[in-house]
XYZ file of C-alpha atoms in Angstrom:
541
model
C -38.920 -14.759 -18.245
C -38.330 -11.052 -17.477
C -37.635 -8.779 -20.433
C -33.998 -8.073 -21.285
C -32.620 -4.717 -20.077
C -30.782 -4.331 -23.377
C -32.153 -2.867 -26.585
C -32.664 -5.297 -29.475
C -29.410 -6.413 -31.072
C -28.282 -4.100 -33.827
C -30.439 -1.184 -32.691
C -27.486 0.696 -31.227
C -25.055 2.459 -33.512
C -21.285 2.168 -33.121
C -19.463 3.973 -30.317
C -18.322 7.572 -30.394
C -14.837 8.336 -29.098
C -14.592 11.428 -26.918
C -11.540 13.318 -25.719
C -11.263 15.605 -22.692
C -8.782 16.854 -20.107
C -8.409 15.608 -16.566
C -10.537 17.700 -14.214
C -7.470 19.075 -12.423
C -5.857 20.278 -15.673
C -5.973 23.916 -16.770
C -5.450 24.918 -20.400
C -4.641 28.555 -21.197
C -4.809 29.495 -24.865
C -2.861 32.446 -26.356
C -4.595 35.595 -27.463
C -5.409 35.517 -31.164
C -3.180 37.792 -33.290
C -4.570 40.244 -35.736
C -5.773 38.950 -39.045
C -7.246 35.555 -39.686
C -5.709 33.227 -37.073
C -7.150 30.050 -38.481
C -5.681 30.848 -41.834
C -2.283 32.122 -40.779
C -1.397 29.815 -37.884
C 0.555 30.738 -34.750
C 4.241 30.098 -35.333
C 5.202 32.154 -32.279
C 2.245 31.337 -30.038
C 1.960 28.639 -27.375
C -0.712 27.323 -25.044
C 0.079 26.686 -21.362
C -0.994 23.338 -19.916
C -1.003 23.262 -16.106
C -1.217 19.724 -14.681
C -0.666 17.970 -11.348
C 2.782 17.067 -12.670
C 3.833 20.552 -13.713
C 3.417 22.985 -16.582
C 3.942 22.322 -20.286
C 4.041 24.784 -23.178
C 2.247 23.561 -26.292
C 3.362 25.256 -29.547
C 0.506 26.355 -31.794
C 1.946 25.237 -35.134
C -1.222 24.977 -37.166
C -4.833 26.222 -37.086
C -6.033 22.669 -36.494
C -3.963 22.562 -33.299
C -5.666 25.681 -31.985
C -9.077 24.348 -32.930
C -8.408 20.997 -31.204
C -7.191 22.716 -28.014
C -10.230 24.959 -27.967
C -12.548 21.975 -28.275
C -10.691 20.098 -25.530
C -11.035 23.053 -23.177
C -14.822 22.850 -23.497
C -15.126 19.264 -22.206
C -15.591 15.823 -23.798
C -15.547 16.275 -27.565
C -15.178 14.139 -30.643
C -11.973 15.118 -32.388
C -13.350 13.439 -35.488
C -15.345 16.631 -35.815
C -12.019 18.462 -35.996
C -9.915 15.986 -37.941
C -11.480 13.119 -39.823
C -10.065 9.745 -38.817
C -8.219 10.883 -35.685
C -9.807 8.051 -33.681
C -8.999 5.330 -36.185
C -5.664 3.882 -34.996
C -5.218 1.609 -38.012
C -6.870 3.745 -40.677
C -5.326 5.935 -43.343
C -3.849 9.213 -42.194
C -4.582 12.735 -43.241
C -2.431 15.886 -43.204
C -4.481 17.327 -40.326
C -4.203 14.112 -38.368
C -0.420 14.052 -38.841
C -0.229 17.633 -37.541
C -2.343 16.869 -34.476
C -0.715 13.547 -33.549
C 2.414 15.024 -31.869
C 0.251 17.361 -29.781
C -1.941 14.531 -28.523
C 1.080 12.370 -27.714
C 2.577 15.189 -25.638
C -0.678 15.442 -23.649
C -1.344 11.727 -23.103
C -0.932 11.933 -19.339
C -3.856 14.367 -19.039
C -6.122 13.211 -21.878
C -9.240 11.318 -20.795
C -10.495 8.946 -23.482
C -14.182 7.991 -23.373
C -16.557 5.806 -25.347
C -20.167 6.871 -25.755
C -23.205 5.779 -27.731
C -24.490 7.883 -30.598
C -27.235 9.219 -28.354
C -24.646 10.590 -25.899
C -24.604 7.943 -23.152
C -21.014 7.516 -21.935
C -20.060 3.868 -21.416
C -16.556 4.119 -19.989
C -13.671 6.530 -19.601
C -9.950 5.834 -19.401
C -8.406 8.378 -17.025
C -4.596 8.758 -16.860
C -3.297 8.660 -13.278
C 0.467 8.729 -13.861
C 2.760 11.249 -15.484
C 4.084 8.396 -17.653
C 0.636 7.093 -18.679
C 0.422 6.053 -22.306
C -2.788 4.937 -23.999
C -2.662 3.522 -27.525
C -5.778 1.417 -28.178
C -5.589 -0.908 -31.179
C -8.413 -2.749 -32.900
C -9.249 -6.041 -31.203
C -9.135 -8.896 -33.737
C -12.256 -10.979 -34.248
C -12.186 -14.086 -32.069
C -9.507 -12.767 -29.704
C -9.663 -14.438 -26.284
C -9.315 -12.067 -23.348
C -9.548 -12.242 -19.562
C -9.561 -9.778 -16.716
C -6.048 -9.211 -15.392
C -5.575 -10.949 -12.061
C -4.314 -7.614 -10.749
C -7.436 -5.652 -11.754
C -9.757 -4.590 -8.936
C -13.197 -2.988 -9.144
C -14.535 -0.526 -6.581
C -17.020 2.294 -6.241
C -15.915 5.625 -7.660
C -17.896 8.848 -7.366
C -21.300 7.951 -8.883
C -20.314 4.645 -10.397
C -17.649 1.966 -10.534
C -14.050 1.930 -11.637
C -11.361 -0.646 -12.336
C -7.773 -0.118 -11.263
C -4.601 -2.137 -11.511
C -1.141 -1.516 -10.042
C 0.222 -2.407 -13.479
C -1.731 0.341 -15.213
C -1.154 4.057 -15.587
C -4.908 4.547 -16.002
C -8.171 4.178 -14.124
C -11.151 2.939 -16.107
C -14.416 4.528 -14.970
C -17.558 2.524 -15.759
C -20.419 4.961 -16.195
C -23.281 2.545 -16.857
C -24.396 -0.857 -15.527
C -23.904 -2.421 -18.956
C -20.228 -1.416 -18.809
C -19.751 -3.285 -15.524
C -21.627 -6.285 -16.931
C -19.380 -6.222 -19.957
C -16.291 -6.315 -17.752
C -17.719 -9.233 -15.787
C -17.979 -11.262 -18.998
C -14.182 -11.507 -18.943
C -13.884 -12.954 -15.456
C -13.009 -16.091 -17.392
C -11.503 -16.283 -20.890
C -13.987 -15.035 -23.453
C -14.201 -13.326 -26.842
C -15.814 -9.958 -27.589
C -18.287 -11.797 -29.800
C -19.348 -14.062 -26.937
C -19.724 -11.061 -24.624
C -21.781 -9.210 -27.225
C -24.077 -12.217 -27.575
C -24.590 -12.562 -23.834
C -25.391 -8.877 -23.369
C -27.136 -8.280 -26.711
C -24.804 -5.415 -27.468
C -23.451 -4.502 -30.913
C -20.232 -6.367 -31.631
C -18.399 -3.252 -32.831
C -19.240 -1.457 -29.572
C -17.973 -4.382 -27.503
C -14.794 -4.708 -29.555
C -13.998 -1.034 -29.179
C -14.687 -1.120 -25.432
C -12.484 -4.191 -25.114
C -9.700 -2.427 -27.009
C -9.849 0.322 -24.380
C -9.772 -2.206 -21.556
C -6.833 -4.025 -23.127
C -4.848 -0.863 -23.856
C -5.280 0.207 -20.227
C -4.145 -3.206 -18.936
C -7.444 -4.200 -17.332
C -7.912 -7.205 -19.599
C -5.156 -9.327 -21.093
C -5.150 -11.250 -24.354
C -4.541 -14.974 -24.401
C -2.728 -17.244 -26.807
C -3.527 -20.919 -27.449
C -2.257 -22.960 -24.505
C -0.369 -26.211 -24.564
C -2.589 -28.266 -22.252
C -6.236 -29.143 -21.787
C -6.068 -27.635 -18.309
C -4.773 -24.368 -19.770
C -6.383 -23.936 -23.199
C -5.282 -20.291 -23.263
C -2.073 -18.828 -21.866
C -1.832 -15.283 -20.536
C 1.543 -13.588 -20.347
C 1.051 -12.141 -16.854
C 0.568 -15.674 -15.472
C 4.055 -16.648 -16.632
C 5.977 -13.387 -16.279
C 8.768 -14.030 -13.735
C 8.566 -10.390 -12.629
C 4.881 -10.786 -11.733
C 4.588 -14.416 -10.627
C 5.717 -13.822 -6.999
C 3.401 -10.821 -6.516
C -0.052 -11.190 -5.020
C -2.593 -8.610 -6.273
C -2.954 -7.196 -2.743
C 0.781 -6.768 -2.152
C 1.402 -5.116 -5.503
C -1.564 -2.774 -5.050
C -0.357 -1.787 -1.569
C 3.117 -1.095 -2.926
C 1.895 1.006 -5.835
C -0.662 2.965 -3.823
C 1.478 3.696 -0.749
C 4.054 5.624 -2.776
C 3.694 8.411 -5.288
C 4.066 7.816 -9.011
C 1.591 5.130 -10.092
C -1.668 6.771 -9.009
C -3.270 10.164 -8.496
C -4.618 9.752 -4.964
C -3.447 12.092 -2.187
C -0.249 10.974 -0.435
C 1.229 12.533 2.679
C 0.122 14.613 5.641
C -3.254 15.781 4.357
C -5.180 15.831 7.675
C -8.154 14.859 5.555
C -10.495 14.064 8.449
C -9.518 16.863 10.835
C -12.921 18.528 10.451
C -14.882 15.277 10.708
C -13.314 13.087 13.408
C -11.913 13.895 16.818
C -8.161 13.587 17.229
C -6.855 10.318 18.624
C -5.070 10.762 21.990
C -1.302 10.847 21.679
C -1.123 8.186 24.400
C -3.760 5.482 24.785
C -6.159 5.823 27.669
C -5.097 3.723 30.672
C -6.208 0.159 30.115
C -9.083 -0.739 32.444
C -8.121 -3.093 35.221
C -7.228 -2.913 38.912
C -4.092 -5.047 38.720
C -1.388 -2.593 37.673
C 2.185 -3.794 38.032
C 4.804 -1.007 38.334
C 7.949 -1.928 36.449
C 11.459 -1.397 37.815
C 13.334 1.572 36.344
C 16.945 0.851 35.393
C 19.747 3.126 36.579
C 21.418 4.920 33.695
C 24.913 4.820 35.234
C 24.737 1.054 35.635
C 23.483 0.641 32.070
C 26.280 2.830 30.691
C 28.867 0.978 32.737
C 27.579 -2.468 31.768
C 26.481 -2.102 28.139
C 28.723 -3.258 25.293
C 29.597 -0.748 22.553
C 26.915 -0.152 19.907
C 28.881 -1.949 17.169
C 29.172 -5.035 19.386
C 25.400 -5.159 19.923
C 24.717 -4.505 16.234
C 27.134 -7.132 14.925
C 26.255 -9.764 17.557
C 22.497 -9.401 17.006
C 20.763 -12.583 15.913
C 17.389 -14.295 16.230
C 17.295 -16.758 19.115
C 14.904 -19.713 18.944
C 16.186 -21.801 21.873
C 15.781 -20.638 25.462
C 17.517 -21.335 28.737
C 16.036 -23.013 31.778
C 16.188 -19.752 33.710
C 13.029 -17.677 33.137
C 12.939 -13.973 32.468
C 12.460 -11.749 35.480
C 10.543 -8.545 36.070
C 13.688 -6.403 36.305
C 14.974 -7.536 32.910
C 11.574 -7.085 31.297
C 11.158 -3.650 32.842
C 14.588 -2.553 31.656
C 13.909 -3.741 28.104
C 10.609 -1.841 27.888
C 12.062 1.266 29.522
C 14.995 1.410 27.137
C 12.937 0.588 24.048
C 9.417 1.972 24.292
C 8.771 4.374 27.184
C 7.501 7.930 26.689
C 10.452 10.215 27.426
C 8.605 13.509 27.101
C 5.426 15.137 25.785
C 4.974 18.472 24.070
C 3.100 20.752 21.680
C 0.051 21.032 23.903
C -3.198 22.030 22.220
C -4.638 25.224 23.647
C -8.270 24.108 23.412
C -8.142 21.021 25.612
C -4.617 21.012 27.009
C -3.842 17.600 25.503
C -0.316 16.906 24.193
C 0.120 16.303 20.482
C 3.642 14.871 20.396
C 5.701 12.421 22.417
C 9.370 11.463 22.359
C 10.339 7.793 22.676
C 13.532 5.785 22.129
C 12.461 4.489 18.707
C 11.439 6.686 15.738
C 7.915 6.804 14.310
C 6.377 8.127 11.087
C 5.628 11.801 11.666
C 5.915 11.298 15.425
C 2.511 9.571 15.461
C 3.527 6.644 17.727
C 0.418 4.607 16.958
C 1.782 1.316 18.345
C 0.615 -0.281 21.586
C 2.369 -3.202 23.299
C 0.574 -6.196 24.813
C 2.739 -8.759 26.618
C 1.600 -12.355 26.812
C 3.727 -13.833 29.590
C 4.535 -17.507 29.879
C 7.604 -17.555 32.161
C 8.700 -14.413 33.975
C 9.661 -14.250 37.631
C 7.535 -11.616 39.328
C 4.627 -11.844 36.870
C 1.795 -14.317 36.757
C 1.126 -16.130 33.510
C -1.238 -13.897 31.559
C -1.517 -10.933 29.210
C -0.635 -7.333 30.112
C -0.846 -3.929 28.448
C 2.226 -1.701 28.684
C 1.654 1.899 29.771
C 4.657 3.828 28.368
C 3.918 6.923 30.474
C 3.619 5.214 33.857
C 6.073 2.452 32.870
C 3.685 -0.123 34.230
C 1.775 -3.214 33.139
C -1.978 -3.660 33.511
C -3.492 -7.145 33.476
C -5.845 -7.839 30.554
C -8.559 -10.365 31.197
C -8.208 -13.207 28.726
C -9.472 -16.756 28.484
C -6.802 -19.352 29.193
C -7.490 -20.989 25.834
C -6.808 -17.735 23.982
C -3.585 -17.169 25.917
C -2.381 -20.680 25.115
C -3.310 -20.231 21.452
C -1.379 -16.946 21.173
C 1.764 -18.511 22.638
C 1.399 -21.672 20.531
C 0.950 -19.595 17.368
C 4.077 -17.558 18.141
C 6.056 -20.717 18.806
C 4.999 -22.244 15.481
C 5.587 -19.060 13.458
C 9.096 -18.499 14.838
C 10.042 -22.178 14.833
C 10.845 -22.128 18.551
C 11.803 -25.231 20.481
C 9.539 -24.216 23.382
C 6.960 -21.626 24.366
C 8.387 -18.099 24.312
C 8.917 -16.649 27.762
C 7.172 -13.474 26.577
C 5.248 -12.663 23.405
C 5.036 -8.938 22.609
C 2.074 -8.146 20.358
C 2.286 -4.758 18.674
C -1.114 -3.317 17.857
C -1.792 -0.112 15.949
C -4.336 2.524 16.906
C -4.974 3.181 13.240
C -6.521 6.622 13.601
C -3.275 8.011 15.027
C -1.883 7.481 11.527
C -4.899 7.621 9.207
C -6.232 10.947 10.518
C -2.953 12.591 9.538
C -1.763 10.708 6.480
C -3.353 9.697 3.206
C -2.041 6.860 1.093
C 0.948 5.928 3.221
C -0.742 5.299 6.591
C -0.538 1.509 6.637
C 2.890 1.273 5.056
C 4.061 3.826 7.641
C 2.766 1.607 10.432
C 4.729 -1.349 9.070
C 7.881 0.773 8.998
C 7.224 1.703 12.637
C 6.914 -1.981 13.492
C 10.247 -2.648 11.823
C 12.150 0.063 13.670
C 10.625 -0.970 17.016
C 11.557 -4.582 16.352
C 15.140 -3.552 15.584
C 15.247 -1.430 18.740
C 14.055 -4.434 20.770
C 16.653 -6.592 19.035
C 19.552 -4.286 19.864
C 18.553 -3.636 23.466
C 17.856 -7.355 24.058
C 21.245 -8.231 22.574
C 23.010 -5.674 24.760
C 21.202 -7.093 27.816
C 22.056 -10.705 26.979
C 18.487 -11.796 26.180
C 17.219 -14.021 23.363
C 15.101 -11.974 20.896
C 13.247 -12.967 17.735
C 10.865 -10.969 15.515
C 7.929 -12.806 13.957
C 7.099 -12.549 10.273
C 3.339 -12.601 10.813
C 0.560 -13.269 13.295
C -3.170 -13.896 13.571
C -4.870 -10.497 13.773
C -8.343 -11.939 14.336
C -7.139 -14.192 17.146
C -5.356 -11.355 18.936
C -8.299 -8.957 18.473
C -10.695 -11.531 19.916
C -8.339 -12.411 22.771
C -7.589 -8.773 23.663
C -11.166 -7.551 23.219
C -10.279 -5.101 20.422
C -12.307 -3.754 17.513
C -9.923 -4.758 14.729
C -11.110 -1.855 12.554
C -9.687 0.688 15.002
C -6.894 -1.282 16.694
C -5.332 -4.472 15.453
C -2.120 -6.466 15.694
C 0.482 -5.455 13.108
C 3.645 -7.052 14.505
C 4.953 -9.575 17.023
C 8.197 -10.180 18.902
C 9.197 -13.043 21.217
C 11.707 -13.050 24.008
C 13.444 -15.418 26.411
C 16.694 -16.056 28.225
C 19.706 -17.363 26.374
C 20.362 -21.106 26.538
C 23.143 -22.178 28.873
C 24.493 -24.993 26.699
C 28.131 -24.434 25.619
C 28.289 -22.668 22.277
C 24.560 -21.965 22.181
C 25.197 -18.225 22.288
C 27.910 -18.406 19.647
C 27.990 -16.772 16.206
C 25.251 -17.503 13.682
C 25.958 -18.245 10.040
C 23.943 -18.586 6.852
C 26.537 -21.106 5.632
C 28.933 -19.202 3.382
C 31.031 -16.305 4.604
C 30.781 -13.281 2.327
C 32.160 -10.033 3.728
C 33.171 -9.057 7.220
C 31.885 -12.219 8.902
C 34.807 -11.886 11.287
C 33.090 -8.754 12.658
C 30.157 -10.871 13.736
C 32.416 -13.527 15.256
C 34.614 -11.076 17.146
C 31.680 -8.971 18.377
C 29.818 -12.083 19.534
C 32.868 -13.088 21.578
C 33.183 -9.555 22.929
C 29.506 -9.553 23.876
C 29.969 -12.831 25.777
C 32.903 -11.352 27.700
C 30.989 -8.117 28.347
C 27.976 -9.993 29.744
C 30.243 -12.163 31.886
C 31.911 -9.078 33.371
C 28.512 -7.482 34.031
C 27.390 -10.593 35.903
C 30.386 -10.689 38.216
């Protein structure tokens, strides 16, 4: 049996609590007045704390305040060396501790709290990442049962590991392997005493580390359960606000907006010096079979189209199709009105490539990372198959695809949308991720999903105005589409789908839709649907 990596039980003294400032925080202390500053105090002095969330003035009300701030400015320090008992949350107070407590509370969002061994080896650090972060560790009772939060996630961080949770205002940095092993002990319900026994660590060290993990929300405490299947109950498993959330969805939400983390968010151009820029328009898809699409005449469209409010109010998802297939002219008009490149601009001087394009639908920061692939089942003028849309040339290029993959894509779309038959056309929206990720940090993927939504709405409105049957899909199989289209899913992958067909000819099939109970302004939908029917009838005369 190999020797244990841990020192003999009981050979390690209790943990030392260290305090420091976040690395991006600057503390400016006032000049000392004449006389004995530590004896007289600084009733009129103040320190300036500059943080990522703004500046704060800290009154120097007592010599112990000045001494504590000085120590903090040096790096991780034990404030017990300044004020006895400052780290004991449940212990008796002292006058100095009472003086320092308000200062520390006012700085909680920039105070890093660490645990270290007596010989100076840091075990873990709790780093505030939100302006509203609060950290109040309390002693963990003997025999308490704890478990990792189902929302906690571990990843590499600088030279070690860290745990994060969308529910927490802190990041816990694990500086040593034993810290990560300690965390792993709580993958299932366990007590600090059991963890200490498994790892041969001092119980008081484990309890204090667990109190830090619990106060930061990385582990949760259980209570005796009511069933054999659930011997311990954890509040987060029964909280109605958390039950519907998956860990991935909640993490994406919290990390794609500012407020609950300290990662960069916005147009940072973080990889501009490392990676080449992604072309503003995708390179022409390889293939000899290019199909030019008809270009609609603007005057005819203006003369024929219903008013915007009619198209907006009459819009609905159509899941039944007519016997008449789509045709190339209708498909070409839809793509032209919804997704073509209208213009290019802001040419780079070094290579003459355009940086920006203008299209009918909006896009996050003008990135236009979406590509359209059309899987055609029934369309007069097009063979059954899959095509890539070129928004500059307004043309389709055939994509070689196995018949089985084509059938599987159409069958998957039919099942997802609940269609009564194969869609006439499936539009798969892929994202060239680097168009977005080279420019934006934090919000890149959420921005792509917003782009999908606005393109889907644009397709809805134009399809409705043209008298077609549109329906957006809630999800799709990214691996299937990447395999079928021959894409590297890491650089380009499906992020949205949309199906299309002709309207059914049965009487009333194109009538108003209803969720069952009229609420407000349902008559708008009814009247606009009737007006749309009359408008389409006039256009067909």
